[in-house]
PDB file of C-alpha atoms in Angstrom:
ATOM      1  CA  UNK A1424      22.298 -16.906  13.836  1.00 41.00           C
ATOM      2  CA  UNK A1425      19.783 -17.339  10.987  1.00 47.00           C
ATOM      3  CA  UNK A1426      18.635 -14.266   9.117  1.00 51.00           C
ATOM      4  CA  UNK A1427      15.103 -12.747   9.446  1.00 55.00           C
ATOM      5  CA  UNK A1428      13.059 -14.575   6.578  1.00 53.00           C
ATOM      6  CA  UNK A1429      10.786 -11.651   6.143  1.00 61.00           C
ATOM      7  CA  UNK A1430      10.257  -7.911   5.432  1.00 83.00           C
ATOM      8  CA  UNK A1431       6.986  -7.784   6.431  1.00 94.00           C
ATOM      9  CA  UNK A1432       6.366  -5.912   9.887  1.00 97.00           C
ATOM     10  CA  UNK A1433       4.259  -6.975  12.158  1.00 98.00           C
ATOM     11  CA  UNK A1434       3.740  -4.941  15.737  1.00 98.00           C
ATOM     12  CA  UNK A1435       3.131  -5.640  18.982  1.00 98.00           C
ATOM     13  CA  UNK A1436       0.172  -4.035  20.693  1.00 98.00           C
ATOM     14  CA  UNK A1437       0.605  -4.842  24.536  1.00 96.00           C
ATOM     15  CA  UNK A1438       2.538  -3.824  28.000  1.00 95.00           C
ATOM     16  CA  UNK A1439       5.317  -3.140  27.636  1.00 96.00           C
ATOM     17  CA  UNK A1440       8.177  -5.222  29.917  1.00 95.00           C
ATOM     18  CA  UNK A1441       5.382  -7.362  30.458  1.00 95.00           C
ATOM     19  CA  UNK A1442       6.339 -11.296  29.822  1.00 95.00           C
ATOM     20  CA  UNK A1443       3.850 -12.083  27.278  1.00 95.00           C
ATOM     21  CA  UNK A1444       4.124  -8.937  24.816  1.00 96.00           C
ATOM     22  CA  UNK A1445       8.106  -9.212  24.787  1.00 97.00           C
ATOM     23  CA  UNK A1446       8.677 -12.729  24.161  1.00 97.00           C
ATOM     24  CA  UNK A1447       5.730 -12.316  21.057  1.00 98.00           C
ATOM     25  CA  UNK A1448       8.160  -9.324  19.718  1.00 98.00           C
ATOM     26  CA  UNK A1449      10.813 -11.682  20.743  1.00 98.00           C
ATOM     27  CA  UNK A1450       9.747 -14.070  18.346  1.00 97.00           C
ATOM     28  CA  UNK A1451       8.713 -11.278  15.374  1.00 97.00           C
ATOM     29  CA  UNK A1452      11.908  -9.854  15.255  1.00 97.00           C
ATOM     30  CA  UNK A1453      13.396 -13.176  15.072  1.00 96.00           C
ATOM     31  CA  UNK A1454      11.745 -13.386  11.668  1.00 95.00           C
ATOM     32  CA  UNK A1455      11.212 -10.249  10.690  1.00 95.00           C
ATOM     33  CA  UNK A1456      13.998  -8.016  11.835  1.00 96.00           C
ATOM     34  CA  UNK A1457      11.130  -5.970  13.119  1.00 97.00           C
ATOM     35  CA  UNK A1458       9.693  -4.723  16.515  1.00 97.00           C
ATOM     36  CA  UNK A1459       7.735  -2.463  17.692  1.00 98.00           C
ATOM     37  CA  UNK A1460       5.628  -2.758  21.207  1.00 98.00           C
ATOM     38  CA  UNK A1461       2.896  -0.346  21.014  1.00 98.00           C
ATOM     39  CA  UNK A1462       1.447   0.679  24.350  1.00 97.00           C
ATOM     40  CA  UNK A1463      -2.016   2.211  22.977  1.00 96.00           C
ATOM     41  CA  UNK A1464      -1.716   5.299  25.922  1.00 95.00           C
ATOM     42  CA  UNK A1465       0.882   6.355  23.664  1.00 97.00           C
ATOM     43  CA  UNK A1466      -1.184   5.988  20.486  1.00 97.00           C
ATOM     44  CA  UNK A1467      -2.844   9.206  18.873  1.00 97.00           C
ATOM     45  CA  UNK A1468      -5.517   9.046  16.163  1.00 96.00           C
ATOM     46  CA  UNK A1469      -5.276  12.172  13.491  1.00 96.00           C
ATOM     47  CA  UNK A1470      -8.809  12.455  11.625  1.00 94.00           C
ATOM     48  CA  UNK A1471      -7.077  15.589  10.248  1.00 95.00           C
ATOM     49  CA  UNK A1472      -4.744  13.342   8.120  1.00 95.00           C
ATOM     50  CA  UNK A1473      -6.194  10.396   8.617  1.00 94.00           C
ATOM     51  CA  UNK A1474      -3.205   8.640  10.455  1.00 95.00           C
ATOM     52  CA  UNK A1475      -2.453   6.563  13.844  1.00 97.00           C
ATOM     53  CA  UNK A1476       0.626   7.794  14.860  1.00 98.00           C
ATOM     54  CA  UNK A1477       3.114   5.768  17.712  1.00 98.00           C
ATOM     55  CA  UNK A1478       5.947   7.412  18.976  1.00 97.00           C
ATOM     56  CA  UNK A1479       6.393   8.950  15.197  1.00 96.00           C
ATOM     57  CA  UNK A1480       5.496   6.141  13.494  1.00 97.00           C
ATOM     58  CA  UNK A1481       2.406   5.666  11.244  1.00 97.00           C
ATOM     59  CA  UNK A1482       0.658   2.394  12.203  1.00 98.00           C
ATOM     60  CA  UNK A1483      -0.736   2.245   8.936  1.00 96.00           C
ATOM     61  CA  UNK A1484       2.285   1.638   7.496  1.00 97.00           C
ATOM     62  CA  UNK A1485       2.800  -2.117   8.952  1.00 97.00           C
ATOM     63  CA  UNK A1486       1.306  -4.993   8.144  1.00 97.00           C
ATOM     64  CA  UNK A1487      -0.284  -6.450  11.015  1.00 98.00           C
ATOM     65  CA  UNK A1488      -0.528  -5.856  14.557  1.00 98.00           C
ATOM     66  CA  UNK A1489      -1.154  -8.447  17.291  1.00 98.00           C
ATOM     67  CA  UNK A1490      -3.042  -7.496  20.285  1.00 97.00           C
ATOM     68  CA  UNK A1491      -1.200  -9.189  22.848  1.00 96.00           C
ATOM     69  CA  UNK A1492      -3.010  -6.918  25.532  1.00 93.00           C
ATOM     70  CA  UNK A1493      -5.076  -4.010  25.091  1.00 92.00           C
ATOM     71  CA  UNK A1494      -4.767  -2.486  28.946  1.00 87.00           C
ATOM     72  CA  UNK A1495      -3.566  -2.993  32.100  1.00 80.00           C
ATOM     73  CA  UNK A1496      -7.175  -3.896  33.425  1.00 76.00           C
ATOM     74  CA  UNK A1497     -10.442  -3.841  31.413  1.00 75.00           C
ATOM     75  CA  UNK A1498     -12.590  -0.835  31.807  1.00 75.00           C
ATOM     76  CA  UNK A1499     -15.116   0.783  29.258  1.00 79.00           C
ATOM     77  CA  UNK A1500     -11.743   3.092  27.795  1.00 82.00           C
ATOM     78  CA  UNK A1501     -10.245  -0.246  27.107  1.00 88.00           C
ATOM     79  CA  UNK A1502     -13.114  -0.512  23.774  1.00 90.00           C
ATOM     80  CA  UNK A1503     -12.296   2.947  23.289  1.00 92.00           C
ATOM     81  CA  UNK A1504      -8.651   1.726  22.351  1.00 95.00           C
ATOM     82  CA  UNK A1505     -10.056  -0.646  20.095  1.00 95.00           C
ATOM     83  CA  UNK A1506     -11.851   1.703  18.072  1.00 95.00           C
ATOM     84  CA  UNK A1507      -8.951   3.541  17.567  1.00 95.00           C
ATOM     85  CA  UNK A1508      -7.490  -0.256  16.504  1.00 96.00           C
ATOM     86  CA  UNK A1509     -10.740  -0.378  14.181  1.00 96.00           C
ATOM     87  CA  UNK A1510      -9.711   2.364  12.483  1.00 96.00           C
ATOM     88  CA  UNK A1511      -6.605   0.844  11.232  1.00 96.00           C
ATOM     89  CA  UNK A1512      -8.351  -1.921  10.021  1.00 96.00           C
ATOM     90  CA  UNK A1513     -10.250  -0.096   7.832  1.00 96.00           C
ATOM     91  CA  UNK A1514      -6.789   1.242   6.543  1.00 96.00           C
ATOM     92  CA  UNK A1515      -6.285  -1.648   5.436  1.00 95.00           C
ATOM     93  CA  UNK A1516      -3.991  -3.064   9.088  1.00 97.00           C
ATOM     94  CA  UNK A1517      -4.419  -6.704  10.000  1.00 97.00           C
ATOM     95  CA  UNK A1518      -5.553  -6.821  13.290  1.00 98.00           C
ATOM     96  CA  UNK A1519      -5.121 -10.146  15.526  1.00 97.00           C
ATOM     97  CA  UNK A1520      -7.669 -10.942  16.619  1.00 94.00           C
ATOM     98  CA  UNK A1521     -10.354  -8.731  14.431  1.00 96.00           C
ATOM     99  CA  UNK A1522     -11.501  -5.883  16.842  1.00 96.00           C
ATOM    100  CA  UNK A1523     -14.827  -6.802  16.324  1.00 94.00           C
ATOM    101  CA  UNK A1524     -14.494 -10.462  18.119  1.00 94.00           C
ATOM    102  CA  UNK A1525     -12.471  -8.361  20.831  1.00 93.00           C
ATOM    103  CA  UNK A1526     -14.714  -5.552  21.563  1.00 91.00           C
ATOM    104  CA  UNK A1527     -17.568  -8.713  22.346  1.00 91.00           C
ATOM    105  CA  UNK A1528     -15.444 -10.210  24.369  1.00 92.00           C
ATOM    106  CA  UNK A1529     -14.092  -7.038  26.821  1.00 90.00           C
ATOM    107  CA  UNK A1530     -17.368  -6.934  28.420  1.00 91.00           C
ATOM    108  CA  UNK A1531     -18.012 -10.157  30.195  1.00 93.00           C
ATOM    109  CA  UNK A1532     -22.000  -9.832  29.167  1.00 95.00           C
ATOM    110  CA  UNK A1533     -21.740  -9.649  26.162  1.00 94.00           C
ATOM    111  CA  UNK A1534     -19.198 -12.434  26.141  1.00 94.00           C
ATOM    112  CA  UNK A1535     -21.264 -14.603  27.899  1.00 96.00           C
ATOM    113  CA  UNK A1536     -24.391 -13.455  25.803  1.00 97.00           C
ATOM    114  CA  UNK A1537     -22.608 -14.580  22.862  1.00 96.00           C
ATOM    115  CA  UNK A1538     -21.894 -18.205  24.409  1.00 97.00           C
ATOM    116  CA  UNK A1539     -26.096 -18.683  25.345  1.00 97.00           C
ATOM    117  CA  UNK A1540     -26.678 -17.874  21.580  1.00 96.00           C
ATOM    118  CA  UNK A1541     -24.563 -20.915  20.894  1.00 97.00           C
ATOM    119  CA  UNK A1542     -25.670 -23.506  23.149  1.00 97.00           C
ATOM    120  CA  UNK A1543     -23.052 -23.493  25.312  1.00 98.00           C
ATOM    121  CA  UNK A1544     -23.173 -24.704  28.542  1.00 97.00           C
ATOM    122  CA  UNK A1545     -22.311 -22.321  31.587  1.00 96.00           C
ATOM    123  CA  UNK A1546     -23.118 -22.004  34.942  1.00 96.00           C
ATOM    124  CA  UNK A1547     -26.105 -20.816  35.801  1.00 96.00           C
ATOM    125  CA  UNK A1548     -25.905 -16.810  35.435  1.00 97.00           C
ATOM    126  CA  UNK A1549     -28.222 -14.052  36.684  1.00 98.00           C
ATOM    127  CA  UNK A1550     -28.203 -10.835  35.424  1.00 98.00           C
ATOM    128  CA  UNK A1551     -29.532  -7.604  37.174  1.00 98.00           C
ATOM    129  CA  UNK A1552     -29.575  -3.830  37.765  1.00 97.00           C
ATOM    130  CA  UNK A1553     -31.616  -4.537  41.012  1.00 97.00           C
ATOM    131  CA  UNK A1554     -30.159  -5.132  44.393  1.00 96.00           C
ATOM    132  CA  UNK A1555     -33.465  -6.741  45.550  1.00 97.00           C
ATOM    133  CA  UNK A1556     -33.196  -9.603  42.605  1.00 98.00           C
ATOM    134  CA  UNK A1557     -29.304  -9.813  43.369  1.00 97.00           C
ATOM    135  CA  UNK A1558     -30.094 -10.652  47.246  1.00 97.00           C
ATOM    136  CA  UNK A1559     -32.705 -13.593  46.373  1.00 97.00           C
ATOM    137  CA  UNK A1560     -30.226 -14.630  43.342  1.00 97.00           C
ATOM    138  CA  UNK A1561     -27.776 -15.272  46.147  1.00 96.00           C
ATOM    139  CA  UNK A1562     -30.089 -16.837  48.100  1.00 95.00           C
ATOM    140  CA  UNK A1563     -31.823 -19.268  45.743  1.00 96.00           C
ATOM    141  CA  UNK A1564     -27.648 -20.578  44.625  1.00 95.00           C
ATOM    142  CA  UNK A1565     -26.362 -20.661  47.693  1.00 93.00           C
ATOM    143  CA  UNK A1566     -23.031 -20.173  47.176  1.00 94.00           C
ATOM    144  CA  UNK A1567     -22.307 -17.448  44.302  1.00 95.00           C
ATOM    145  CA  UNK A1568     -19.726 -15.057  42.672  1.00 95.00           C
ATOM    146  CA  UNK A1569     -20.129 -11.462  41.740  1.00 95.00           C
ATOM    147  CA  UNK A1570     -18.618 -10.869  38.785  1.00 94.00           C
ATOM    148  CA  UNK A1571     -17.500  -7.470  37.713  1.00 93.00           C
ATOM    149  CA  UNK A1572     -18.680  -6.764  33.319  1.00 91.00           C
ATOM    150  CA  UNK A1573     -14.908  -5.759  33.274  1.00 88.00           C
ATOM    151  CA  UNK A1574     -11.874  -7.429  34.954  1.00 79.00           C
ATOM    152  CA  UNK A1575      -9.475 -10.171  34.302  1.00 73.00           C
ATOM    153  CA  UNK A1576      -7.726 -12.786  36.712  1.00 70.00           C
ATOM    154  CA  UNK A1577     -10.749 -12.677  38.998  1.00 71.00           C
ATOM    155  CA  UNK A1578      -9.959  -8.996  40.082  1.00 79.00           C
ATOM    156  CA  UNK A1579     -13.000  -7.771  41.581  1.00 84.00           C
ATOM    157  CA  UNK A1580     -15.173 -10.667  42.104  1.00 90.00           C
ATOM    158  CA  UNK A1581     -16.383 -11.240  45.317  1.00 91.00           C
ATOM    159  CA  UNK A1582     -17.544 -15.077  46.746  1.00 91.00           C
ATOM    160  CA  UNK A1583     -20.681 -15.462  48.763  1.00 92.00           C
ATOM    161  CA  UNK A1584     -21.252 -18.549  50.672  1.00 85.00           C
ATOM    162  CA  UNK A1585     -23.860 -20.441  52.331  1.00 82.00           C
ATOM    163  CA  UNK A1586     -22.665 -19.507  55.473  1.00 87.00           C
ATOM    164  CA  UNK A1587     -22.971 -15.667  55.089  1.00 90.00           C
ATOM    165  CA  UNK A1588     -25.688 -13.916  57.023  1.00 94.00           C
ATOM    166  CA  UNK A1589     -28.228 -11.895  55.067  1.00 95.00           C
ATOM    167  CA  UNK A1590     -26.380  -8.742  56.449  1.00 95.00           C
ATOM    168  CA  UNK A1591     -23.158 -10.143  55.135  1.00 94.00           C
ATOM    169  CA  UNK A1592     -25.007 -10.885  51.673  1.00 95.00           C
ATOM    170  CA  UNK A1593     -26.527  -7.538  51.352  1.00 95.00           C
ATOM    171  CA  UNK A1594     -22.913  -5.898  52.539  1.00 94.00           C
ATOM    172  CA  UNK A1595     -21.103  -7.251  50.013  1.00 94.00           C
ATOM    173  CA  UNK A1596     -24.193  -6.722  47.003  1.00 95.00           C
ATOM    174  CA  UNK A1597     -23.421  -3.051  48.875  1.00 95.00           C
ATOM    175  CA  UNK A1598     -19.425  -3.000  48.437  1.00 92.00           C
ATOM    176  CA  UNK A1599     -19.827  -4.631  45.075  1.00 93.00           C
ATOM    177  CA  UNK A1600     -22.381  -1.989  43.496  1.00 94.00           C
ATOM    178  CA  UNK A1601     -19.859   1.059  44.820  1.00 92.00           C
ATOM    179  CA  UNK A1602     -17.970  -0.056  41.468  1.00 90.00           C
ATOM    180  CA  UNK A1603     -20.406  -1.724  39.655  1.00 91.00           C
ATOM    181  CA  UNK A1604     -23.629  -0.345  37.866  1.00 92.00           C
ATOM    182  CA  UNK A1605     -25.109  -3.957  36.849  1.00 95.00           C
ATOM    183  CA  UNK A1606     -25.203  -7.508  38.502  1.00 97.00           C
ATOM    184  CA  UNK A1607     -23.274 -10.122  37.411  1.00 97.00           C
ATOM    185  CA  UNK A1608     -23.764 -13.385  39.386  1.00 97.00           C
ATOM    186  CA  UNK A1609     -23.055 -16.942  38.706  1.00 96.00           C
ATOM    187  CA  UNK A1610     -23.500 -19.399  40.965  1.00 95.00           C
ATOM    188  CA  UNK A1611     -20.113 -20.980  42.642  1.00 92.00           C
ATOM    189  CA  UNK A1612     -19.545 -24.463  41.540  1.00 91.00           C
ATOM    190  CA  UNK A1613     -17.014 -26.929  42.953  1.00 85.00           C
ATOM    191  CA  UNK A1614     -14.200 -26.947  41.263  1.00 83.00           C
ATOM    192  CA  UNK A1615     -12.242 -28.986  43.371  1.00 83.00           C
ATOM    193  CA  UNK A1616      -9.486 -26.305  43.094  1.00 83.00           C
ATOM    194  CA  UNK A1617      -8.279 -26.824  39.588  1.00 89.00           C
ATOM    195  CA  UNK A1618     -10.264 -25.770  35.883  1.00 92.00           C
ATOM    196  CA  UNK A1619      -8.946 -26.024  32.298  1.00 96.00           C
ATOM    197  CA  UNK A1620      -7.538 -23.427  29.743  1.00 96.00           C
ATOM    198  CA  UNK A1621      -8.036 -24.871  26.382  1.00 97.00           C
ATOM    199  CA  UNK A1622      -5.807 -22.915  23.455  1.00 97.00           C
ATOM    200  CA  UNK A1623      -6.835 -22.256  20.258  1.00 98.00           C
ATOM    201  CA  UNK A1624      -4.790 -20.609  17.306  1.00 98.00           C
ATOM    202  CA  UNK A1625      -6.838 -19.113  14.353  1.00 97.00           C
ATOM    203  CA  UNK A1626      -9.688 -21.787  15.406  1.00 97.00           C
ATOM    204  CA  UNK A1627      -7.229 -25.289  15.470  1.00 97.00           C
ATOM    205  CA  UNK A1628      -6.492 -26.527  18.463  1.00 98.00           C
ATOM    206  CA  UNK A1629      -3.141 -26.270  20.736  1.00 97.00           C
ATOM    207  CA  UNK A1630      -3.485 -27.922  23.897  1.00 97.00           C
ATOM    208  CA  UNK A1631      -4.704 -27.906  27.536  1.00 97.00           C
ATOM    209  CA  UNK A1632      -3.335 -26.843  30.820  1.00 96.00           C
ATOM    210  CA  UNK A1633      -5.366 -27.023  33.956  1.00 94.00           C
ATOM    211  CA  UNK A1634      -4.823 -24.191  36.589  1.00 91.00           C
ATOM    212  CA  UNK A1635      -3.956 -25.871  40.025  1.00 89.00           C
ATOM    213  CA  UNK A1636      -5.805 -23.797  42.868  1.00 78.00           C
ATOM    214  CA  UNK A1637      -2.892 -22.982  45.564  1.00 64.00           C
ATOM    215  CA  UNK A1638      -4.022 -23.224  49.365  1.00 57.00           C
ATOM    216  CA  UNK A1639      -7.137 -21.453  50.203  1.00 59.00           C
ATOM    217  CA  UNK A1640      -7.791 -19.522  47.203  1.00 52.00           C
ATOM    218  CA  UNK A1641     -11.279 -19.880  45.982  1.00 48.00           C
ATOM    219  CA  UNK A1642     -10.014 -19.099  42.253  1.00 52.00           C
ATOM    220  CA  UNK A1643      -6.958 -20.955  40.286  1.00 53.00           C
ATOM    221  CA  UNK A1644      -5.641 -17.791  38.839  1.00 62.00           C
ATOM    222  CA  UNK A1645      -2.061 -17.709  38.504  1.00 59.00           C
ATOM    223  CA  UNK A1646      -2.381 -14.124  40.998  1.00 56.00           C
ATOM    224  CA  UNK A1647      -3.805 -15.864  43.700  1.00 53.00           C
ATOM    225  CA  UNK A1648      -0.996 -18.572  44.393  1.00 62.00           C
ATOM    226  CA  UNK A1649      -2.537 -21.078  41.357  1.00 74.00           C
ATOM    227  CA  UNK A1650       0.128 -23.459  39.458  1.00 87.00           C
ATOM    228  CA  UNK A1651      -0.192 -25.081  35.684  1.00 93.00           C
ATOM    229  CA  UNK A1652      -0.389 -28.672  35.021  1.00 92.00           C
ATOM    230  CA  UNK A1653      -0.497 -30.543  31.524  1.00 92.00           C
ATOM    231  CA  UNK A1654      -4.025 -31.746  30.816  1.00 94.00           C
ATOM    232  CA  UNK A1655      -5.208 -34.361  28.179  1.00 94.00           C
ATOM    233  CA  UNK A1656      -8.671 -33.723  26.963  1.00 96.00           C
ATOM    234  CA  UNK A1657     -10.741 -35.955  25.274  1.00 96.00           C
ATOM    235  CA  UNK A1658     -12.070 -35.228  21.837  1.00 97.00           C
ATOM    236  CA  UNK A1659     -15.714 -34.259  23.578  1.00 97.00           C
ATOM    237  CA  UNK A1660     -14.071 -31.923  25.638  1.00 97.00           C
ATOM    238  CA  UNK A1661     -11.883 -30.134  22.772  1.00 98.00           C
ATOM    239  CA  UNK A1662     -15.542 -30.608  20.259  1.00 98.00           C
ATOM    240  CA  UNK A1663     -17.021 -28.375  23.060  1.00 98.00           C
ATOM    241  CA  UNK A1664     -13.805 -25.496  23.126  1.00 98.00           C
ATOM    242  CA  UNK A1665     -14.116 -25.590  19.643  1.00 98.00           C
ATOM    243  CA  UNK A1666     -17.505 -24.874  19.650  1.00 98.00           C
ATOM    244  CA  UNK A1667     -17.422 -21.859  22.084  1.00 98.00           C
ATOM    245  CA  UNK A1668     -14.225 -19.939  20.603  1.00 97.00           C
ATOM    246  CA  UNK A1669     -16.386 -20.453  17.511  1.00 97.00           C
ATOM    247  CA  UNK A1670     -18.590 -18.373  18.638  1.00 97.00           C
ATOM    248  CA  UNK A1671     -16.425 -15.016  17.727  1.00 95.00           C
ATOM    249  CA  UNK A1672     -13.654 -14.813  15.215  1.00 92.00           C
ATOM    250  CA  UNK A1673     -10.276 -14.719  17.405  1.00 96.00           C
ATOM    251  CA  UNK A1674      -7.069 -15.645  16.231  1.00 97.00           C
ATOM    252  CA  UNK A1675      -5.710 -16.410  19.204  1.00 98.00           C
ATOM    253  CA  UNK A1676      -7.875 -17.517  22.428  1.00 97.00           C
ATOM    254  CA  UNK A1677      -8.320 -19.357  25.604  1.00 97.00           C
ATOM    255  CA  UNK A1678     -11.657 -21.331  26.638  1.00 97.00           C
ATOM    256  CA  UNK A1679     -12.000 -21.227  30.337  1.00 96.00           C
ATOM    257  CA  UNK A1680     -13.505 -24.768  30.960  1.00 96.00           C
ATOM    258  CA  UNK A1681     -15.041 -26.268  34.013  1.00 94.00           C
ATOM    259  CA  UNK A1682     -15.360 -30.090  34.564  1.00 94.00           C
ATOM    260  CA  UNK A1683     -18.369 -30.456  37.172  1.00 92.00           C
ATOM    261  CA  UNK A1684     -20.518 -33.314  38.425  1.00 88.00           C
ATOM    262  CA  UNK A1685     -22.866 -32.042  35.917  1.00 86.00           C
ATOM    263  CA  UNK A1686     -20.610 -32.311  32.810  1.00 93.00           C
ATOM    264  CA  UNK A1687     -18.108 -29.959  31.754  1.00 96.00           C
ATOM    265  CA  UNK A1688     -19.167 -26.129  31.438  1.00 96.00           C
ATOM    266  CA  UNK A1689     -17.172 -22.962  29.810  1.00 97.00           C
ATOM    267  CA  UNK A1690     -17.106 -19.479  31.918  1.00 95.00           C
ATOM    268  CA  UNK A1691     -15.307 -17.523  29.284  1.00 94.00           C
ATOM    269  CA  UNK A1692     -13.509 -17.245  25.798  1.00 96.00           C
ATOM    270  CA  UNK A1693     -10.671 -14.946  26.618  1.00 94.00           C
ATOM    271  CA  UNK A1694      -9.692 -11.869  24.258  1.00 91.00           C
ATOM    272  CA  UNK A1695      -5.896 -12.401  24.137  1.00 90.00           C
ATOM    273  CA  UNK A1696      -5.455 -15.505  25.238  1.00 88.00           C
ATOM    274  CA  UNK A1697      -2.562 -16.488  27.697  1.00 86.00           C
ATOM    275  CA  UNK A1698       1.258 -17.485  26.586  1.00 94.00           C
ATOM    276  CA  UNK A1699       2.461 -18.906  30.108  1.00 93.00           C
ATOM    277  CA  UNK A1700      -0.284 -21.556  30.759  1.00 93.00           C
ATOM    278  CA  UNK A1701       0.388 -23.192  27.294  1.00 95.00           C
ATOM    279  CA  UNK A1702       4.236 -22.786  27.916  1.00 96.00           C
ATOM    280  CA  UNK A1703       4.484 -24.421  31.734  1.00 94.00           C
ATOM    281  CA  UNK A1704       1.651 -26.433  31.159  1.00 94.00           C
ATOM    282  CA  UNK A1705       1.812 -28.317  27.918  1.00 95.00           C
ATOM    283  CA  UNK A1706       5.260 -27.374  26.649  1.00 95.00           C
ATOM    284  CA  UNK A1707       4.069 -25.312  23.528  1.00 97.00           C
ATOM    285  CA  UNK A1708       5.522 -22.192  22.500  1.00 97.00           C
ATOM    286  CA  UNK A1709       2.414 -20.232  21.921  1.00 97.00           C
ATOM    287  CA  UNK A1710       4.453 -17.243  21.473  1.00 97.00           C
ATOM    288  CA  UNK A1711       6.112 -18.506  18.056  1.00 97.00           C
ATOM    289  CA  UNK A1712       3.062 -20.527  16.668  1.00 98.00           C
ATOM    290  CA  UNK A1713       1.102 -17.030  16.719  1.00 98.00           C
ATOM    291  CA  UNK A1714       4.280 -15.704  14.793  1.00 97.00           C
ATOM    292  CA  UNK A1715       4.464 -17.727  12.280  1.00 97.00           C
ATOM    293  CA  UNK A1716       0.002 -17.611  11.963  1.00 97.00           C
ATOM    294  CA  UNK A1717       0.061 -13.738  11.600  1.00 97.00           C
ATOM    295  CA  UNK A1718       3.227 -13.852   9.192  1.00 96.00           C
ATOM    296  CA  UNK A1719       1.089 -16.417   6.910  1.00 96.00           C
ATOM    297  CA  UNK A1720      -1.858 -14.541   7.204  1.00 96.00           C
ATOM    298  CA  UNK A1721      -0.402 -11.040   6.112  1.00 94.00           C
ATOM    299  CA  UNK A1722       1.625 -13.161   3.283  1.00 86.00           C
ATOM    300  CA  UNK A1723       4.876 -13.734   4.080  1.00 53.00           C
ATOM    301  CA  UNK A1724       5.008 -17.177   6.538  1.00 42.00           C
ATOM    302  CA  UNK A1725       6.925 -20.430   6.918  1.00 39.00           C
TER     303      UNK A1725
END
């Protein structure tokens, strides 16, 4: 078994037991001889001495921390825990990515605001506070998703169809805005049940996967039955995911990609970024490559 090659340390901020935050400390400790998996519930800021304690240990202290994943589910507390991460930064803490390109992308509208400032191209994409609007928004796409300004793996979003009554429409506006203060909606385009994750590490390019939709589902997410398949884009389609992650400042990312009859369009630049899609699907060990990225970056890499 090969030594650790470094003394830096380098934590873990994520779930822990959770896949995708163990197999990153997995591969830190492998070089480092150092791990720590910081669940930020656990973290506590002291403006008295100006630490961020964990479980007796001053976050300060380390290197770099990688934000594998922030919370369980995004929610407006979820940017309160990256202040907190912001803080650190200004101690002088590498954060992956910078908190600033996270916080944008936690909210899905300002996300998505951030993408129409570039030229991207997206779905259409109404935004609202008015229940009236929403209802002739549905109407006027036909077929459209509600989209919650918090969530990942399409928890939350609700379909509504063509077929759907104008009582059904304004029931499920209804059961939407019980959790939701603003609109969201995008019109539903056919995706012929599979779309694209394109990976990105510290703005090069990995690879693609395309996520499979399994039976029914009307999303290809990995929670609703979905599957990952090896996808070879062509150097248009990787021009345009280079483009849109360029758009904030992440280390690590995934571009949510779309290819429609209208030409390819991009619903999202993810915060974290996913480890399993680039694993089962292309055969890349995401996991290490962001390793050996944050070990370079804070000085001490291959």
């Amino acid at each position: 078994m090969n030594k650790p090659s470094s003394r830096k340390k380098i934590g873990v901020v994520g779930i822990p037991g959770k896949w995708s935050t163990e197999v990153l400390a997995d591969r830190l400790e492998a070089q480092t001889g150092f791990r720590a998996v910081i669940d930020m519930k656990d973290v506590e800021l002291r403006l008295d001495t100006n630490q961020v304690i964990w479980k007796g240990l001053d976050l300060a202290t380390l290197d770099g921390l990688i934000v594998k994943k922030i919370s369980e589910v995004y929610a407006p507390s979820t940017e309160d825990r990256i202040h907190l991460l912001s803080h650190l930064e200004s101690l002088g803490v590498k954060v992956f990515s910078p908190t600033k390109s996270m916080g944008r992308l936690i909210n899905r509208l300002s996300g998505t605001l951030a993408l129409q400032q570039g030229g991207i191209p997206m779905p259409k994409t109404r935004v609202t506070e008015s229940a009236e609007l929403a209802f002739a928004t549905v109407r006027e796409y036909g077929s459209a998703i509600l989209k919650p300004l918090y969530s990942t793996k399409a928890r939350g979003m609700l379909i509504l169809g063509k077929g759907d009554s104008d009582e059904e429409v304004q029931a499920k506006l209804a059961e939407y805005r019980q959790h939701n203060t603003i609109f969201y909606i995008q019109e539903a385009l056919d995706l012929k049940g599979r779309d694209l994750g394109m990976v990105f590490l510290g703005g090069e390019y990995l690879c693609t996967y395309a996520r499979v939709a399994g039976g029914d589902a009307w999303n290809t997410t990995i929670n609703s039955g979905g599957r990952y398949e090896k996808h070879d884009a062509d150097g248009q389609l990787i021009e345009l995911g280079r483009r849109a992650q360029a758009c904030y400042d992440m280390s690590f990312t995934t571009v949510d990609i779309a290819l429609t009859d209208q030409g390819p369009v991009v619903f999202e630049v993810s915060a974290f970024g996913g480890f399993k899609g680039a694993l089962d699907g292309c055969g890349v060990d995401a996991a290490a490559a962001y390793s050996d990225y944050a070990l370079a970056q804070v000085g001490e890499g291959k």
